[in-house]
Amino acid sequence: KSNTPMDNNAAEEKLVSAASSEVIINIEKVNKWYDDFHVLKDIDLVVKKGERIVVCGPSGSGKSTLIRCINNLEEHQEGSIVVDGITLNKNLKNIDHIRTEVGMVFQNFNLFPHLSILDNLMLGPIWVRKMPKAEARATALEYLERVKIPEQADKFPGQLSGGQQQRVAIARSLCMNPKIMLFDEPTSALDPEMIKEVLDVMVELAETGMTMIVVTHEMNFAKTIADRVIFMDEGDIVEENEPLQFFNNPQHDRTKLFLSQIL
Ligand code: ADP
Ligand code: MG
């Protein structure tokens, strides 16, 4: 493997890949338009169970749209997306199934402000998974422990810092026992001192072997956890590679330009 030096902020120890040979997401020739704006152009992407993918690229390149298509928050017009054996289409039963198997964490946490932290975590398991209340409560507390804020259980989202709220949002997704976790710029709304506490939780999640697709520009995080880094620009996947090659030896001019702007 490459011995090329990394940049000054040396990445943490690279995690061993958890990728298996089993395909869990298969995206083929996907095209999507917002009215006449062509936002995703012939996207092909195969993700293996346990694989960890980082997606980066300029603002407006289609990163959010792509991952929102994977849990059917957005519809695509052409091509096929198969997630966990289920083809995404207008079938509502399929959409419900996908939403329970695919967790999503957003930039702005999206917690319910009028519910306590514990109730935020218990809602999905009770209403979607039909879990008994006592079990949902135990699960919620277990995951709050995992993200290291069990003492916040009875507070409301507005009483927590951004970093704490994002960890609650991650715990809330995990309470549903998803097979895949999608993250859309999970740290970009956070003050700098809170970014690490969220990334640490995500690294721990990666260590459990979770299949993860993470839109982020946190390059040290990418170097630590990613099996592959994907670079998008103007609705295309322009380049993809394992992180060391991606950062040290980018092939396309657009990738080089992007990296020169963020590093
Ligand atoms: P990224 O996440 O890479 O910043 P997005 O997927 O959010 O990119 O957006 C890609 C492009 O699609 C942008 O030009 C954006 O303005 C446009 N776009 C995103 N969502 C919508 C929408 N709901 N309706 C119309 N245009 C949209
Ligand atoms: Mg986005």
PDB file of N, CA and C in Angstrom, residues 117-174:
ATOM      1  N   ILE A 117     -35.892  14.308  25.249  1.00  0.00           N
ATOM      2  CA  ILE A 117     -34.913  13.490  24.533  1.00  0.00           C
ATOM      3  C   ILE A 117     -35.365  12.032  24.514  1.00  0.00           C
ATOM      4  N   LEU A 118     -35.771  11.537  25.674  1.00  0.00           N
ATOM      5  CA  LEU A 118     -36.209  10.142  25.759  1.00  0.00           C
ATOM      6  C   LEU A 118     -37.401   9.880  24.828  1.00  0.00           C
ATOM      7  N   ASP A 119     -38.365  10.792  24.823  1.00  0.00           N
ATOM      8  CA  ASP A 119     -39.535  10.595  23.959  1.00  0.00           C
ATOM      9  C   ASP A 119     -39.161  10.679  22.480  1.00  0.00           C
ATOM     10  N   ASN A 120     -38.210  11.545  22.147  1.00  0.00           N
ATOM     11  CA  ASN A 120     -37.712  11.574  20.767  1.00  0.00           C
ATOM     12  C   ASN A 120     -37.185  10.201  20.359  1.00  0.00           C
ATOM     13  N   LEU A 121     -36.481   9.558  21.279  1.00  0.00           N
ATOM     14  CA  LEU A 121     -35.870   8.264  20.969  1.00  0.00           C
ATOM     15  C   LEU A 121     -36.884   7.121  20.954  1.00  0.00           C
ATOM     16  N   MET A 122     -37.944   7.262  21.757  1.00  0.00           N
ATOM     17  CA  MET A 122     -38.902   6.148  21.885  1.00  0.00           C
ATOM     18  C   MET A 122     -39.962   6.140  20.785  1.00  0.00           C
ATOM     19  N   LEU A 123     -40.142   7.291  20.134  1.00  0.00           N
ATOM     20  CA  LEU A 123     -41.233   7.449  19.175  1.00  0.00           C
ATOM     21  C   LEU A 123     -41.206   6.408  18.045  1.00  0.00           C
ATOM     22  N   GLY A 124     -40.070   6.312  17.355  1.00  0.00           N
ATOM     23  CA  GLY A 124     -39.965   5.383  16.222  1.00  0.00           C
ATOM     24  C   GLY A 124     -40.160   3.938  16.639  1.00  0.00           C
ATOM     25  N   PRO A 125     -39.398   3.481  17.640  1.00  0.00           N
ATOM     26  CA  PRO A 125     -39.558   2.083  18.072  1.00  0.00           C
ATOM     27  C   PRO A 125     -40.998   1.739  18.464  1.00  0.00           C
ATOM     28  N   ILE A 126     -41.700   2.660  19.128  1.00  0.00           N
ATOM     29  CA  ILE A 126     -43.067   2.361  19.567  1.00  0.00           C
ATOM     30  C   ILE A 126     -44.042   2.358  18.387  1.00  0.00           C
ATOM     31  N   TRP A 127     -43.957   3.416  17.542  1.00  0.00           N
ATOM     32  CA  TRP A 127     -44.972   3.575  16.500  1.00  0.00           C
ATOM     33  C   TRP A 127     -44.642   2.818  15.236  1.00  0.00           C
ATOM     34  N   VAL A 128     -43.382   2.695  14.903  1.00  0.00           N
ATOM     35  CA  VAL A 128     -43.015   2.019  13.659  1.00  0.00           C
ATOM     36  C   VAL A 128     -42.643   0.564  13.910  1.00  0.00           C
ATOM     37  N   ARG A 129     -41.823   0.321  14.913  1.00  0.00           N
ATOM     38  CA  ARG A 129     -41.409  -1.056  15.214  1.00  0.00           C
ATOM     39  C   ARG A 129     -42.400  -1.784  16.123  1.00  0.00           C
ATOM     40  N   LYS A 130     -43.411  -1.062  16.634  1.00  0.00           N
ATOM     41  CA  LYS A 130     -44.424  -1.661  17.523  1.00  0.00           C
ATOM     42  C   LYS A 130     -43.795  -2.287  18.766  1.00  0.00           C
ATOM     43  N   MET A 131     -42.774  -1.626  19.263  1.00  0.00           N
ATOM     44  CA  MET A 131     -42.061  -2.157  20.427  1.00  0.00           C
ATOM     45  C   MET A 131     -42.825  -1.785  21.707  1.00  0.00           C
ATOM     46  N   PRO A 132     -42.913  -2.683  22.675  1.00  0.00           N
ATOM     47  CA  PRO A 132     -43.544  -2.308  23.945  1.00  0.00           C
ATOM     48  C   PRO A 132     -42.809  -1.124  24.585  1.00  0.00           C
ATOM     49  N   LYS A 133     -43.564  -0.293  25.301  1.00  0.00           N
ATOM     50  CA  LYS A 133     -43.022   0.957  25.822  1.00  0.00           C
ATOM     51  C   LYS A 133     -41.786   0.754  26.708  1.00  0.00           C
ATOM     52  N   ALA A 134     -41.873  -0.237  27.592  1.00  0.00           N
ATOM     53  CA  ALA A 134     -40.761  -0.467  28.524  1.00  0.00           C
ATOM     54  C   ALA A 134     -39.490  -0.848  27.767  1.00  0.00           C
ATOM     55  N   GLU A 135     -39.669  -1.630  26.720  1.00  0.00           N
ATOM     56  CA  GLU A 135     -38.517  -2.054  25.929  1.00  0.00           C
ATOM     57  C   GLU A 135     -37.958  -0.862  25.139  1.00  0.00           C
ATOM     58  N   ALA A 136     -38.858  -0.041  24.604  1.00  0.00           N
ATOM     59  CA  ALA A 136     -38.419   1.140  23.855  1.00  0.00           C
ATOM     60  C   ALA A 136     -37.624   2.079  24.768  1.00  0.00           C
ATOM     61  N   ARG A 137     -38.078   2.191  26.011  1.00  0.00           N
ATOM     62  CA  ARG A 137     -37.392   3.036  26.985  1.00  0.00           C
ATOM     63  C   ARG A 137     -35.995   2.492  27.300  1.00  0.00           C
ATOM     64  N   ALA A 138     -35.915   1.186  27.491  1.00  0.00           N
ATOM     65  CA  ALA A 138     -34.621   0.555  27.784  1.00  0.00           C
ATOM     66  C   ALA A 138     -33.673   0.724  26.604  1.00  0.00           C
ATOM     67  N   THR A 139     -34.212   0.548  25.396  1.00  0.00           N
ATOM     68  CA  THR A 139     -33.390   0.718  24.186  1.00  0.00           C
ATOM     69  C   THR A 139     -32.896   2.159  24.085  1.00  0.00           C
ATOM     70  N   ALA A 140     -33.800   3.093  24.327  1.00  0.00           N
ATOM     71  CA  ALA A 140     -33.436   4.512  24.240  1.00  0.00           C
ATOM     72  C   ALA A 140     -32.317   4.843  25.226  1.00  0.00           C
ATOM     73  N   LEU A 141     -32.450   4.357  26.444  1.00  0.00           N
ATOM     74  CA  LEU A 141     -31.426   4.651  27.455  1.00  0.00           C
ATOM     75  C   LEU A 141     -30.089   4.011  27.094  1.00  0.00           C
ATOM     76  N   GLU A 142     -30.166   2.818  26.525  1.00  0.00           N
ATOM     77  CA  GLU A 142     -28.945   2.133  26.098  1.00  0.00           C
ATOM     78  C   GLU A 142     -28.204   2.968  25.040  1.00  0.00           C
ATOM     79  N   TYR A 143     -28.969   3.503  24.078  1.00  0.00           N
ATOM     80  CA  TYR A 143     -28.304   4.271  23.019  1.00  0.00           C
ATOM     81  C   TYR A 143     -27.859   5.647  23.503  1.00  0.00           C
ATOM     82  N   LEU A 144     -28.574   6.222  24.448  1.00  0.00           N
ATOM     83  CA  LEU A 144     -28.090   7.491  25.024  1.00  0.00           C
ATOM     84  C   LEU A 144     -26.760   7.268  25.739  1.00  0.00           C
ATOM     85  N   GLU A 145     -26.656   6.122  26.357  1.00  0.00           N
ATOM     86  CA  GLU A 145     -25.394   5.718  26.990  1.00  0.00           C
ATOM     87  C   GLU A 145     -24.300   5.607  25.915  1.00  0.00           C
ATOM     88  N   ARG A 146     -24.656   4.976  24.819  1.00  0.00           N
ATOM     89  CA  ARG A 146     -23.687   4.776  23.728  1.00  0.00           C
ATOM     90  C   ARG A 146     -23.143   6.093  23.199  1.00  0.00           C
ATOM     91  N   VAL A 147     -24.022   7.117  23.128  1.00  0.00           N
ATOM     92  CA  VAL A 147     -23.552   8.411  22.609  1.00  0.00           C
ATOM     93  C   VAL A 147     -23.150   9.349  23.758  1.00  0.00           C
ATOM     94  N   LYS A 148     -23.081   8.773  24.949  1.00  0.00           N
ATOM     95  CA  LYS A 148     -22.449   9.408  26.121  1.00  0.00           C
ATOM     96  C   LYS A 148     -23.207  10.605  26.689  1.00  0.00           C
ATOM     97  N   ILE A 149     -24.549  10.562  26.605  1.00  0.00           N
ATOM     98  CA  ILE A 149     -25.326  11.621  27.255  1.00  0.00           C
ATOM     99  C   ILE A 149     -26.556  11.057  27.971  1.00  0.00           C
ATOM    100  N   PRO A 150     -26.392   9.995  28.749  1.00  0.00           N
ATOM    101  CA  PRO A 150     -27.562   9.413  29.426  1.00  0.00           C
ATOM    102  C   PRO A 150     -28.220  10.419  30.384  1.00  0.00           C
ATOM    103  N   GLU A 151     -27.444  11.356  30.895  1.00  0.00           N
ATOM    104  CA  GLU A 151     -27.976  12.311  31.886  1.00  0.00           C
ATOM    105  C   GLU A 151     -28.916  13.336  31.246  1.00  0.00           C
ATOM    106  N   GLN A 152     -28.989  13.358  29.897  1.00  0.00           N
ATOM    107  CA  GLN A 152     -29.847  14.348  29.230  1.00  0.00           C
ATOM    108  C   GLN A 152     -31.248  13.807  28.921  1.00  0.00           C
ATOM    109  N   ALA A 153     -31.535  12.601  29.345  1.00  0.00           N
ATOM    110  CA  ALA A 153     -32.754  11.901  28.907  1.00  0.00           C
ATOM    111  C   ALA A 153     -34.042  12.712  29.085  1.00  0.00           C
ATOM    112  N   ASP A 154     -34.159  13.437  30.176  1.00  0.00           N
ATOM    113  CA  ASP A 154     -35.430  14.111  30.464  1.00  0.00           C
ATOM    114  C   ASP A 154     -35.458  15.570  30.024  1.00  0.00           C
ATOM    115  N   LYS A 155     -34.388  16.022  29.398  1.00  0.00           N
ATOM    116  CA  LYS A 155     -34.375  17.402  28.903  1.00  0.00           C
ATOM    117  C   LYS A 155     -35.068  17.489  27.535  1.00  0.00           C
ATOM    118  N   PHE A 156     -35.198  18.731  27.062  1.00  0.00           N
ATOM    119  CA  PHE A 156     -35.766  18.967  25.738  1.00  0.00           C
ATOM    120  C   PHE A 156     -34.639  19.394  24.797  1.00  0.00           C
ATOM    121  N   PRO A 157     -34.811  19.171  23.490  1.00  0.00           N
ATOM    122  CA  PRO A 157     -33.728  19.461  22.546  1.00  0.00           C
ATOM    123  C   PRO A 157     -33.132  20.863  22.705  1.00  0.00           C
ATOM    124  N   GLY A 158     -33.982  21.863  22.912  1.00  0.00           N
ATOM    125  CA  GLY A 158     -33.488  23.231  23.029  1.00  0.00           C
ATOM    126  C   GLY A 158     -32.567  23.477  24.207  1.00  0.00           C
ATOM    127  N   GLN A 159     -32.553  22.552  25.169  1.00  0.00           N
ATOM    128  CA  GLN A 159     -31.688  22.704  26.342  1.00  0.00           C
ATOM    129  C   GLN A 159     -30.306  22.084  26.126  1.00  0.00           C
ATOM    130  N   LEU A 160     -30.124  21.449  24.967  1.00  0.00           N
ATOM    131  CA  LEU A 160     -28.856  20.771  24.697  1.00  0.00           C
ATOM    132  C   LEU A 160     -28.000  21.579  23.721  1.00  0.00           C
ATOM    133  N   SER A 161     -26.697  21.360  23.778  1.00  0.00           N
ATOM    134  CA  SER A 161     -25.809  21.973  22.786  1.00  0.00           C
ATOM    135  C   SER A 161     -26.033  21.302  21.430  1.00  0.00           C
ATOM    136  N   GLY A 162     -25.532  21.930  20.370  1.00  0.00           N
ATOM    137  CA  GLY A 162     -25.653  21.346  19.036  1.00  0.00           C
ATOM    138  C   GLY A 162     -25.024  19.964  18.953  1.00  0.00           C
ATOM    139  N   GLY A 163     -23.862  19.825  19.561  1.00  0.00           N
ATOM    140  CA  GLY A 163     -23.173  18.527  19.524  1.00  0.00           C
ATOM    141  C   GLY A 163     -23.978  17.454  20.241  1.00  0.00           C
ATOM    142  N   GLN A 164     -24.575  17.840  21.374  1.00  0.00           N
ATOM    143  CA  GLN A 164     -25.411  16.880  22.105  1.00  0.00           C
ATOM    144  C   GLN A 164     -26.656  16.530  21.304  1.00  0.00           C
ATOM    145  N   GLN A 165     -27.263  17.546  20.667  1.00  0.00           N
ATOM    146  CA  GLN A 165     -28.467  17.277  19.868  1.00  0.00           C
ATOM    147  C   GLN A 165     -28.154  16.335  18.707  1.00  0.00           C
ATOM    148  N   GLN A 166     -26.991  16.537  18.098  1.00  0.00           N
ATOM    149  CA  GLN A 166     -26.665  15.654  16.982  1.00  0.00           C
ATOM    150  C   GLN A 166     -26.419  14.229  17.479  1.00  0.00           C
ATOM    151  N   ARG A 167     -25.837  14.085  18.670  1.00  0.00           N
ATOM    152  CA  ARG A 167     -25.649  12.737  19.205  1.00  0.00           C
ATOM    153  C   ARG A 167     -26.996  12.100  19.546  1.00  0.00           C
ATOM    154  N   VAL A 168     -27.951  12.910  20.001  1.00  0.00           N
ATOM    155  CA  VAL A 168     -29.308  12.392  20.225  1.00  0.00           C
ATOM    156  C   VAL A 168     -29.901  11.916  18.891  1.00  0.00           C
ATOM    157  N   ALA A 169     -29.688  12.725  17.839  1.00  0.00           N
ATOM    158  CA  ALA A 169     -30.240  12.360  16.528  1.00  0.00           C
ATOM    159  C   ALA A 169     -29.653  11.027  16.046  1.00  0.00           C
ATOM    160  N   ILE A 170     -28.374  10.823  16.306  1.00  0.00           N
ATOM    161  CA  ILE A 170     -27.743   9.554  15.921  1.00  0.00           C
ATOM    162  C   ILE A 170     -28.345   8.414  16.753  1.00  0.00           C
ATOM    163  N   ALA A 171     -28.456   8.646  18.065  1.00  0.00           N
ATOM    164  CA  ALA A 171     -29.037   7.619  18.941  1.00  0.00           C
ATOM    165  C   ALA A 171     -30.469   7.295  18.514  1.00  0.00           C
ATOM    166  N   ARG A 172     -31.217   8.334  18.134  1.00  0.00           N
ATOM    167  CA  ARG A 172     -32.601   8.113  17.719  1.00  0.00           C
ATOM    168  C   ARG A 172     -32.667   7.193  16.499  1.00  0.00           C
ATOM    169  N   SER A 173     -31.785   7.415  15.536  1.00  0.00           N
ATOM    170  CA  SER A 173     -31.750   6.526  14.372  1.00  0.00           C
ATOM    171  C   SER A 173     -31.383   5.106  14.785  1.00  0.00           C
ATOM    172  N   LEU A 174     -30.396   4.988  15.682  1.00  0.00           N
ATOM    173  CA  LEU A 174     -29.918   3.650  16.048  1.00  0.00           C
ATOM    174  C   LEU A 174     -30.967   2.853  16.816  1.00  0.00           C
TER     175      LEU A 174
END
